[in-house]
PDB file of C-alpha atoms in Angstrom:
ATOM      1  CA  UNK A   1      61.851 110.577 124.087  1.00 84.00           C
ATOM      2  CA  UNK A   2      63.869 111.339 120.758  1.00 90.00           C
ATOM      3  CA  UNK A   3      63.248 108.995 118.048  1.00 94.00           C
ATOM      4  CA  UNK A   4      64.522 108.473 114.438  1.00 97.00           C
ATOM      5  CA  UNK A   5      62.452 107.045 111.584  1.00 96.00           C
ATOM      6  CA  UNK A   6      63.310 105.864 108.367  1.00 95.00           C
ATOM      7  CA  UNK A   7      62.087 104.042 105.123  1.00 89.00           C
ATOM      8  CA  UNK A   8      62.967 100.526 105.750  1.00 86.00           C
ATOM      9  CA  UNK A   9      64.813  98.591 102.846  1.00 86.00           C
ATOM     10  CA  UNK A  10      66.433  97.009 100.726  1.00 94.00           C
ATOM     11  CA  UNK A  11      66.009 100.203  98.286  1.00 96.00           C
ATOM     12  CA  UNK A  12      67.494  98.428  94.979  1.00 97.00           C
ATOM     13  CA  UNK A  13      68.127 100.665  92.049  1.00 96.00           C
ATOM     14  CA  UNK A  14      69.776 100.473  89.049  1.00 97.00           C
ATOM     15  CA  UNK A  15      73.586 102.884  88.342  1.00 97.00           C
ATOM     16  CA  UNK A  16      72.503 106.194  87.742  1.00 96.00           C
ATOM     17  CA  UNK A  17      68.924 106.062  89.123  1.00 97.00           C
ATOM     18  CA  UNK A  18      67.490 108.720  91.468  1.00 97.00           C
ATOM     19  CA  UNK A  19      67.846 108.058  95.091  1.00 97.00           C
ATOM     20  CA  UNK A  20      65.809 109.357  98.258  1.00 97.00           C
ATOM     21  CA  UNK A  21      65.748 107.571 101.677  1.00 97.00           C
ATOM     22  CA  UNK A  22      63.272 109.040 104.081  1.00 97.00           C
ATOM     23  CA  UNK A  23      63.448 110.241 107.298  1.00 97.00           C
ATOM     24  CA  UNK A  24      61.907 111.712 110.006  1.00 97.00           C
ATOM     25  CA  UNK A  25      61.879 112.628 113.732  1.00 97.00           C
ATOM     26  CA  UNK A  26      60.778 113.101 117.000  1.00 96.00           C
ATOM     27  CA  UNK A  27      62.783 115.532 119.358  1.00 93.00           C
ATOM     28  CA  UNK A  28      62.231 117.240 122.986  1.00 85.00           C
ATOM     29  CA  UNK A  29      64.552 119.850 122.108  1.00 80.00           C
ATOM     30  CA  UNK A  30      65.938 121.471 118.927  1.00 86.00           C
ATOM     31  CA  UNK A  31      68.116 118.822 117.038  1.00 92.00           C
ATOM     32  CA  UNK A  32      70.800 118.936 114.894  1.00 92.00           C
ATOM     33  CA  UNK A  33      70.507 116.085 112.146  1.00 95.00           C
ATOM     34  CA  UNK A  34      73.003 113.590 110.531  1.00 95.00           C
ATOM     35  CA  UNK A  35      73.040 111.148 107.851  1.00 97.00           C
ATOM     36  CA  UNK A  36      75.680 108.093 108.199  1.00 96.00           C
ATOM     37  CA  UNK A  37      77.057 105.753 106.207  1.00 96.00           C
ATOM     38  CA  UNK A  38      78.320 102.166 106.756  1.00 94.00           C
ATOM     39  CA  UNK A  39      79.517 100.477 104.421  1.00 92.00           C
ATOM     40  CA  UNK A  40      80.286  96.188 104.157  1.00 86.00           C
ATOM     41  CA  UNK A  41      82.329  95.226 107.369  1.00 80.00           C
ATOM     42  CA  UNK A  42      82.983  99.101 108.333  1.00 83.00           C
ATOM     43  CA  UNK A  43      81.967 101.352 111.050  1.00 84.00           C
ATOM     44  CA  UNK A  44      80.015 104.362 110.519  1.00 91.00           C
ATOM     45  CA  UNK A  45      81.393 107.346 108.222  1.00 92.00           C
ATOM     46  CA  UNK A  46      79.603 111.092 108.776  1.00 93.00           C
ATOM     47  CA  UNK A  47      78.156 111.834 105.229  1.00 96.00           C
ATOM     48  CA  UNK A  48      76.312 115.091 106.135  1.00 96.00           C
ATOM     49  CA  UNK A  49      74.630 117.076 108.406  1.00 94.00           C
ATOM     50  CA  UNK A  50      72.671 119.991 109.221  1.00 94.00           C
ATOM     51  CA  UNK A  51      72.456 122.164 112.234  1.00 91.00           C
ATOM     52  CA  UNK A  52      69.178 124.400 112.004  1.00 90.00           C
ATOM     53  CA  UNK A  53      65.818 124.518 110.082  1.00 93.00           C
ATOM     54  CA  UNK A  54      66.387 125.009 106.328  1.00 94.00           C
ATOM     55  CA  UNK A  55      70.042 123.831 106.341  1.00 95.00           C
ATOM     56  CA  UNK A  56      71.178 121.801 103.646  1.00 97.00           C
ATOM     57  CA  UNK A  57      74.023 119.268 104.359  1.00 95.00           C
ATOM     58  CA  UNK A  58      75.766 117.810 100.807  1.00 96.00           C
ATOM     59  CA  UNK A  59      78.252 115.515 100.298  1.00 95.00           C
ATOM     60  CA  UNK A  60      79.678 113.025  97.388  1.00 95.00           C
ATOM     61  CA  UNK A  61      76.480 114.227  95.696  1.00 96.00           C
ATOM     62  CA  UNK A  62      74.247 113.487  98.696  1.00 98.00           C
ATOM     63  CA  UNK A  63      72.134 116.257  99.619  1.00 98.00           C
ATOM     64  CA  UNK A  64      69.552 116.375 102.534  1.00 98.00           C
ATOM     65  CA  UNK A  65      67.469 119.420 103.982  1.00 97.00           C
ATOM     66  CA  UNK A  66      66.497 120.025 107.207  1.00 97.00           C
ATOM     67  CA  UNK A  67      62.773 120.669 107.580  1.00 96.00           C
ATOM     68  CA  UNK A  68      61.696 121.384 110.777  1.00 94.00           C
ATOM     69  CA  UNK A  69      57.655 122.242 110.145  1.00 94.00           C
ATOM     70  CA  UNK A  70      57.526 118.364 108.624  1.00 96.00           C
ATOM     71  CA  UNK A  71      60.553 117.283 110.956  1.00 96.00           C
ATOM     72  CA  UNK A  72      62.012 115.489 108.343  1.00 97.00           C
ATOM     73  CA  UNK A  73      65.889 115.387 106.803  1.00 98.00           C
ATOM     74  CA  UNK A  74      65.336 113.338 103.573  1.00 98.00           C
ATOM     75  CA  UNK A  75      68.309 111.798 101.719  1.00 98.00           C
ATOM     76  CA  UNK A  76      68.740 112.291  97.814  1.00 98.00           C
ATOM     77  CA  UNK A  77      71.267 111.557  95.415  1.00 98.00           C
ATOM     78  CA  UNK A  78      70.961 112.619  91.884  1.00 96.00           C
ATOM     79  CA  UNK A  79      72.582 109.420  90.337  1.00 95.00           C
ATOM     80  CA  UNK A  80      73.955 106.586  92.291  1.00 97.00           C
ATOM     81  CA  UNK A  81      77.169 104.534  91.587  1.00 96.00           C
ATOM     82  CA  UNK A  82      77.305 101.322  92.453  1.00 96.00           C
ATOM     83  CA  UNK A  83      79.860 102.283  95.216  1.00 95.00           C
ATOM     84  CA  UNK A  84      77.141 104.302  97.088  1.00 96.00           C
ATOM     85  CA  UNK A  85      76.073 100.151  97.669  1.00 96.00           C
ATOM     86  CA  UNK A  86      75.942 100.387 102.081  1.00 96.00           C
ATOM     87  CA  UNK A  87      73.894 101.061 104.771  1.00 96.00           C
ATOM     88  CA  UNK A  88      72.583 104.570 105.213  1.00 98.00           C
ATOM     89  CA  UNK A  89      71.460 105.719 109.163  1.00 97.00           C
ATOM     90  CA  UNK A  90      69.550 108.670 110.019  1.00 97.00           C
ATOM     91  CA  UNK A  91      70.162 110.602 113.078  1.00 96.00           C
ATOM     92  CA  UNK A  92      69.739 113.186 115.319  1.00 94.00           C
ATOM     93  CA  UNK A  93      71.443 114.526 118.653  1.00 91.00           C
ATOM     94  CA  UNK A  94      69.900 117.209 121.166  1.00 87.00           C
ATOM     95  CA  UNK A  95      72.801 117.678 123.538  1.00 74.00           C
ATOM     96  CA  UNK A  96      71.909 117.506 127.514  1.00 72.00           C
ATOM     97  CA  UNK A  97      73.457 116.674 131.207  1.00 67.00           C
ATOM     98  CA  UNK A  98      72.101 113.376 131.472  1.00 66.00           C
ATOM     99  CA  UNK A  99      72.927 112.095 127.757  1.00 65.00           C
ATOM    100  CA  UNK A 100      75.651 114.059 126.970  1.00 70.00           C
ATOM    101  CA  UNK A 101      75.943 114.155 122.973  1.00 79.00           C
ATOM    102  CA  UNK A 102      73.814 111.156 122.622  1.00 87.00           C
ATOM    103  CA  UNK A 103      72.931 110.395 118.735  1.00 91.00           C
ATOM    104  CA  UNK A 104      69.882 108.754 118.122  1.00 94.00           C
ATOM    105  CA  UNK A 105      69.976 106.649 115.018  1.00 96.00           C
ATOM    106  CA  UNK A 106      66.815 105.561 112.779  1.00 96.00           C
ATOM    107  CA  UNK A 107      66.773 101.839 111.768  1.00 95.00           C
ATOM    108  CA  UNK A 108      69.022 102.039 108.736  1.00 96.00           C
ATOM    109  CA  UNK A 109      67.970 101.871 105.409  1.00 97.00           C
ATOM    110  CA  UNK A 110      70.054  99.136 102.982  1.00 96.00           C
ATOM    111  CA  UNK A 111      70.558 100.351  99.617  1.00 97.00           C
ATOM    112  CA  UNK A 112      72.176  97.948  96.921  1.00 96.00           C
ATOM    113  CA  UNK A 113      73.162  99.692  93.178  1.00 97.00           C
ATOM    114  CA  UNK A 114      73.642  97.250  90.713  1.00 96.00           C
ATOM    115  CA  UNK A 115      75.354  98.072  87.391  1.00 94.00           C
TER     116      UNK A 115
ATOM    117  CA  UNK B   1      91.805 105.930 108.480  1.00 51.00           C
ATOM    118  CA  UNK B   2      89.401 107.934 111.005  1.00 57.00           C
ATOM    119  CA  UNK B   3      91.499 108.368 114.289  1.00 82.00           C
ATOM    120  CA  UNK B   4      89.591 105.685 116.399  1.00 90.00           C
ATOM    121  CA  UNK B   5      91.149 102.667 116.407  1.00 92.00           C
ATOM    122  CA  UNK B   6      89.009  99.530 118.188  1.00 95.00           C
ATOM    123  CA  UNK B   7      90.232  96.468 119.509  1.00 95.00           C
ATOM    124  CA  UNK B   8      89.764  92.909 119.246  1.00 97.00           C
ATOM    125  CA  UNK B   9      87.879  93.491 115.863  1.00 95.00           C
ATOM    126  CA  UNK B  10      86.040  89.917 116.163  1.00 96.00           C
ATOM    127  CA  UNK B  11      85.735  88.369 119.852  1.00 96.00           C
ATOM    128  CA  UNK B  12      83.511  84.647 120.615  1.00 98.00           C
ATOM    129  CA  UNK B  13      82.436  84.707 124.149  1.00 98.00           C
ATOM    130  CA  UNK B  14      80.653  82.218 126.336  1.00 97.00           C
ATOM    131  CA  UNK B  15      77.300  83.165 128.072  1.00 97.00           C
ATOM    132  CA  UNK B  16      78.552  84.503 131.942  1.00 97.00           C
ATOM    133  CA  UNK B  17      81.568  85.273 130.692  1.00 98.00           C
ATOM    134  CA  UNK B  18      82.989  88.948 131.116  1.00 98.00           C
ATOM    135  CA  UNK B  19      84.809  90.802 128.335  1.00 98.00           C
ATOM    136  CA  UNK B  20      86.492  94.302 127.551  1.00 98.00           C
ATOM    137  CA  UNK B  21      86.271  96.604 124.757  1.00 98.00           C
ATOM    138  CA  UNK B  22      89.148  98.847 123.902  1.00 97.00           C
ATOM    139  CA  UNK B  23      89.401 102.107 121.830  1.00 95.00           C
ATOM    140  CA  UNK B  24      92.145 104.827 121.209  1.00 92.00           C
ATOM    141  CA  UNK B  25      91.512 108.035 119.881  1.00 84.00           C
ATOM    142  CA  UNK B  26      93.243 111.038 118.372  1.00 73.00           C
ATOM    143  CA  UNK B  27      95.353 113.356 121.198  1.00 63.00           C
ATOM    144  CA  UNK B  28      92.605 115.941 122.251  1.00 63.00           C
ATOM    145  CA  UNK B  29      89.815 114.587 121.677  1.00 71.00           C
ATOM    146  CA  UNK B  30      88.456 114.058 125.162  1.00 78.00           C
ATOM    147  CA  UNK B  31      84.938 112.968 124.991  1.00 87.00           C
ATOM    148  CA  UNK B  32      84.132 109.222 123.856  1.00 91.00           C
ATOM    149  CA  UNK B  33      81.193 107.444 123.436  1.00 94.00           C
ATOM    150  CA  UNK B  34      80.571 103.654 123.106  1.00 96.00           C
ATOM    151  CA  UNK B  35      77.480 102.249 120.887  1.00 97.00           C
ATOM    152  CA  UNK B  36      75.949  98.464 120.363  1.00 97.00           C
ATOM    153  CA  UNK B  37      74.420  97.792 117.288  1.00 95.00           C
ATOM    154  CA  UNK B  38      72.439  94.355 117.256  1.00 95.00           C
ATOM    155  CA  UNK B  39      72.775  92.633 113.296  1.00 91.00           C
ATOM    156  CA  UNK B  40      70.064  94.536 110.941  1.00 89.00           C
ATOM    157  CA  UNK B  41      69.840  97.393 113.521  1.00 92.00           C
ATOM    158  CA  UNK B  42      70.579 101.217 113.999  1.00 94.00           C
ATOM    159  CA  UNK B  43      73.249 101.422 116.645  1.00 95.00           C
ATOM    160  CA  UNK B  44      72.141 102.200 120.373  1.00 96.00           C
ATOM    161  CA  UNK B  45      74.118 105.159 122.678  1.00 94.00           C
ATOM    162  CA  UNK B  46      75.508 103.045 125.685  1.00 96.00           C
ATOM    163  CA  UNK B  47      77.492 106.075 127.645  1.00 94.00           C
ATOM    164  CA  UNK B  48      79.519 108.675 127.075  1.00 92.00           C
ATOM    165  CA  UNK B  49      82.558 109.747 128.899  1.00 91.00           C
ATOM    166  CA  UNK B  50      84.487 113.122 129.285  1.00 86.00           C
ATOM    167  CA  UNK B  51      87.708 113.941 131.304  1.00 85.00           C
ATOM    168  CA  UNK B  52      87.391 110.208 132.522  1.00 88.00           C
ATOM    169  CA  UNK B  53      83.809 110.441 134.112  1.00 90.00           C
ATOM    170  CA  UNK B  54      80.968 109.243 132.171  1.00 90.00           C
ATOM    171  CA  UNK B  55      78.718 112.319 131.723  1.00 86.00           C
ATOM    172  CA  UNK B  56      75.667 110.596 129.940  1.00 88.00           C
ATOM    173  CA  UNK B  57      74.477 107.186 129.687  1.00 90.00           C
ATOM    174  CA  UNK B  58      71.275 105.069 127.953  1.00 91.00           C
ATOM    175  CA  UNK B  59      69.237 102.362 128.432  1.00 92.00           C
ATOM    176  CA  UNK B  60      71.326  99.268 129.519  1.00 96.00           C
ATOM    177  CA  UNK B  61      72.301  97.601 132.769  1.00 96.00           C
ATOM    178  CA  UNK B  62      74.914  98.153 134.994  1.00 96.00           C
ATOM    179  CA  UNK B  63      77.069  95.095 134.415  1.00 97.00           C
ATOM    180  CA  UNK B  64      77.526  97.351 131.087  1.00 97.00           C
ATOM    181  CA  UNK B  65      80.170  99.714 132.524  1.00 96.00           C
ATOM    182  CA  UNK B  66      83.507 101.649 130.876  1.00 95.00           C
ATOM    183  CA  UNK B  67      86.536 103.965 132.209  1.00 94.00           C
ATOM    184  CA  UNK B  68      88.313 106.561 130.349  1.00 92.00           C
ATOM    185  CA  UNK B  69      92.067 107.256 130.902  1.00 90.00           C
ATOM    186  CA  UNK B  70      94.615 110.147 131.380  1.00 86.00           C
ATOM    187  CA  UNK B  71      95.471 109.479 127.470  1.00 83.00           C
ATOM    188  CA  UNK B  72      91.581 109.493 126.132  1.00 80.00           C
ATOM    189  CA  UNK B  73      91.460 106.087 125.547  1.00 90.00           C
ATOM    190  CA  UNK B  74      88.728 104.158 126.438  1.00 94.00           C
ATOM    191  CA  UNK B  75      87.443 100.559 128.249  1.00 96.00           C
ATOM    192  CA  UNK B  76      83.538  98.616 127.629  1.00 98.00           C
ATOM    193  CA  UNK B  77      83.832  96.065 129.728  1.00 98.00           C
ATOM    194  CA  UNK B  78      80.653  93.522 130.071  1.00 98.00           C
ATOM    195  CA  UNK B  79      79.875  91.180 132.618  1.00 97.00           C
ATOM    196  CA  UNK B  80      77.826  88.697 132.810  1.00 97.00           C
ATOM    197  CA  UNK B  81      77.517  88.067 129.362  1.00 98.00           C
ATOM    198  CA  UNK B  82      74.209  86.878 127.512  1.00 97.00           C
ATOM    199  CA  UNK B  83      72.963  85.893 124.287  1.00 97.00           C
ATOM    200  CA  UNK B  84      71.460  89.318 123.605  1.00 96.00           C
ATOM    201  CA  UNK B  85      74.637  91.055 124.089  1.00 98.00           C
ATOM    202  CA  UNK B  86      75.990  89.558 120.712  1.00 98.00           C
ATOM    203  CA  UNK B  87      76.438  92.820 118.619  1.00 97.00           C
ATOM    204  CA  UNK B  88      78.987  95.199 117.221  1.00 95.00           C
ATOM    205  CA  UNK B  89      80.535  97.357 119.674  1.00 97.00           C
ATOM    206  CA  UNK B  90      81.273 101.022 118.425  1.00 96.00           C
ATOM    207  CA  UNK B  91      84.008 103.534 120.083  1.00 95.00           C
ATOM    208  CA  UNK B  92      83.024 107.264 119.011  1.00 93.00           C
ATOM    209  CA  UNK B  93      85.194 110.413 119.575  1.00 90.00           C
ATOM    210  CA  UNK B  94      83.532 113.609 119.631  1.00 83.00           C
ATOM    211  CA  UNK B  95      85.130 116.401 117.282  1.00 70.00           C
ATOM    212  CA  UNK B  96      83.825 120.090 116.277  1.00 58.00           C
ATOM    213  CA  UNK B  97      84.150 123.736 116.436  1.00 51.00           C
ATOM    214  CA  UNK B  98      82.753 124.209 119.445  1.00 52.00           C
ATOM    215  CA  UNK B  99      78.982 124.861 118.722  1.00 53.00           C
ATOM    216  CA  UNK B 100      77.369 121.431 120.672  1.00 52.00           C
ATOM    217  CA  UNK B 101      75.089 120.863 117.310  1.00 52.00           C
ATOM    218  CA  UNK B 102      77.745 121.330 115.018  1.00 57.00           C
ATOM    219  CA  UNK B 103      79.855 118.467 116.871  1.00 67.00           C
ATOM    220  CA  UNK B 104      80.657 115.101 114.696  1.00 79.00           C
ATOM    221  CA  UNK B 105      80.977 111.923 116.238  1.00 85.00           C
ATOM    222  CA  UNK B 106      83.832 109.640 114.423  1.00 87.00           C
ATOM    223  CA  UNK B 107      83.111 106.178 114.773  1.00 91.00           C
ATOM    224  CA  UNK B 108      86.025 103.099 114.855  1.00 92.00           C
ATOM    225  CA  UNK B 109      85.387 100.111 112.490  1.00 92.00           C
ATOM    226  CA  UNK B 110      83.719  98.050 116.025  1.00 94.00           C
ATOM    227  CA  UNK B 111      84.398  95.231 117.684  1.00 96.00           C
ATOM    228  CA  UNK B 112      82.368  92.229 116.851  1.00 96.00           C
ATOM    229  CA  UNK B 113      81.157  90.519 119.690  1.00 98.00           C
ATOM    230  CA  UNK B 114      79.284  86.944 119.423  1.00 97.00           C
ATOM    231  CA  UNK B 115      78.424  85.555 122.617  1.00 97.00           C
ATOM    232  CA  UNK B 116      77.627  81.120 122.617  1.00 96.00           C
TER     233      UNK B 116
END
């Protein structure tokens, strides 16, 4: 079946430090791929996503790439803000009849920023 | 504010007991998905539901079961509660333009669930 990996954490880093969370998959079909976000007490917010091999998805500064000869859809962030402090879920989705638009989610990675 | 609004947001249950999940979406968006994320985990697709049948569902039991309505709102309701089943409960609406891989799920904020 489908399946999501990612780095486990806590990733701690200090403000403006270089972030990358890893991720990679296994799929029966062709995926696209998603990167969440939850933050403290929240549900999950869509921070980007990418549709077909070589796609890049950005947002707030995040970037990711879709990669489909490594299957992977690695996070970055040139410089992290203390705010960008949350949970960070990788995921994929291969619509079908018996799952519908199912998202399969990684393990979550926790990153903490401190000043 | 993302246009899926859950309810209760923190619920204490009693092993055996039954409980239901609510969630509301924005008019039009007709296909809604329920998640359970355990504490420390990646959440985990339950069912989906469009035009008030489900149309997908995962890995869990049948006393996990849910109804859509006329309005695209949506019911989890759980029976025969257990320990395990403590979790947050997330309500998803499916938006997009159309292309299936280019639709975004919105998530509510959950329902906390803690079952005693």
């Amino acid at each position: 079946g489908d399946s999501v990996t990612q780095m486990e954490g806590p990733v701690t880093l200090s403000e403006e430090a270089f972030l990358t969370i890893n991720c990679t998959y296994t799929a029966t079909g062709y995926p696209s791929l998603f990167w969440y976000v939850q933050y403290p007490g929240e549900g999950l917010q869509l921070l980007l996503k990418a549709t077909k091999a070589d796609d890049k998805g950005s947002n707030k500064g995040f970037e990711a790439t879709y990669r489909k000869e490594t299957t992977s859809f690695h996070l970055e962030k040139g410089s992290v803000q203390v705010s960008d402090s949350a949970v960070y879920f990788c995921a994929l989705t291969v619509p079908s009849k018996a799952a519908g638009n199912k998202l399969t989610f990684g393990g979550g990675t926790r990153v903490l920023v401190k000043p | 504010e993302t246009g899926v609004t859950q309810s209760p947001t923190h619920l204490i249950k009693t092993r055996g007991q039954q409980v239901t999940l609510r969630c509301s979406s924005q008019s039009g968006h007709n296909t809604v998905s329920w998640y359970q994320q355990a504490l420390g985990q990646g959440p985990q697709f339950i069912f989906q539901y469009y035009r008030e049948e489900e149309n997908g569902r995962g890995n869990f039991p049948p006393r996990f079961s849910g109804l859509q309505f006329p309005n695209y709102s949506s019911e989890l309701n759980v029976n025969a509660l257990e320990l395990d089943d403590s979790a947050l409960y997330l309500c998803a609406s499916l938006t997009g333009t159309g292309s299936p891989g280019a639709n975004v799920l919105t998530f509510g904020a959950g329902s906390r669930l803690t079952v005693l």
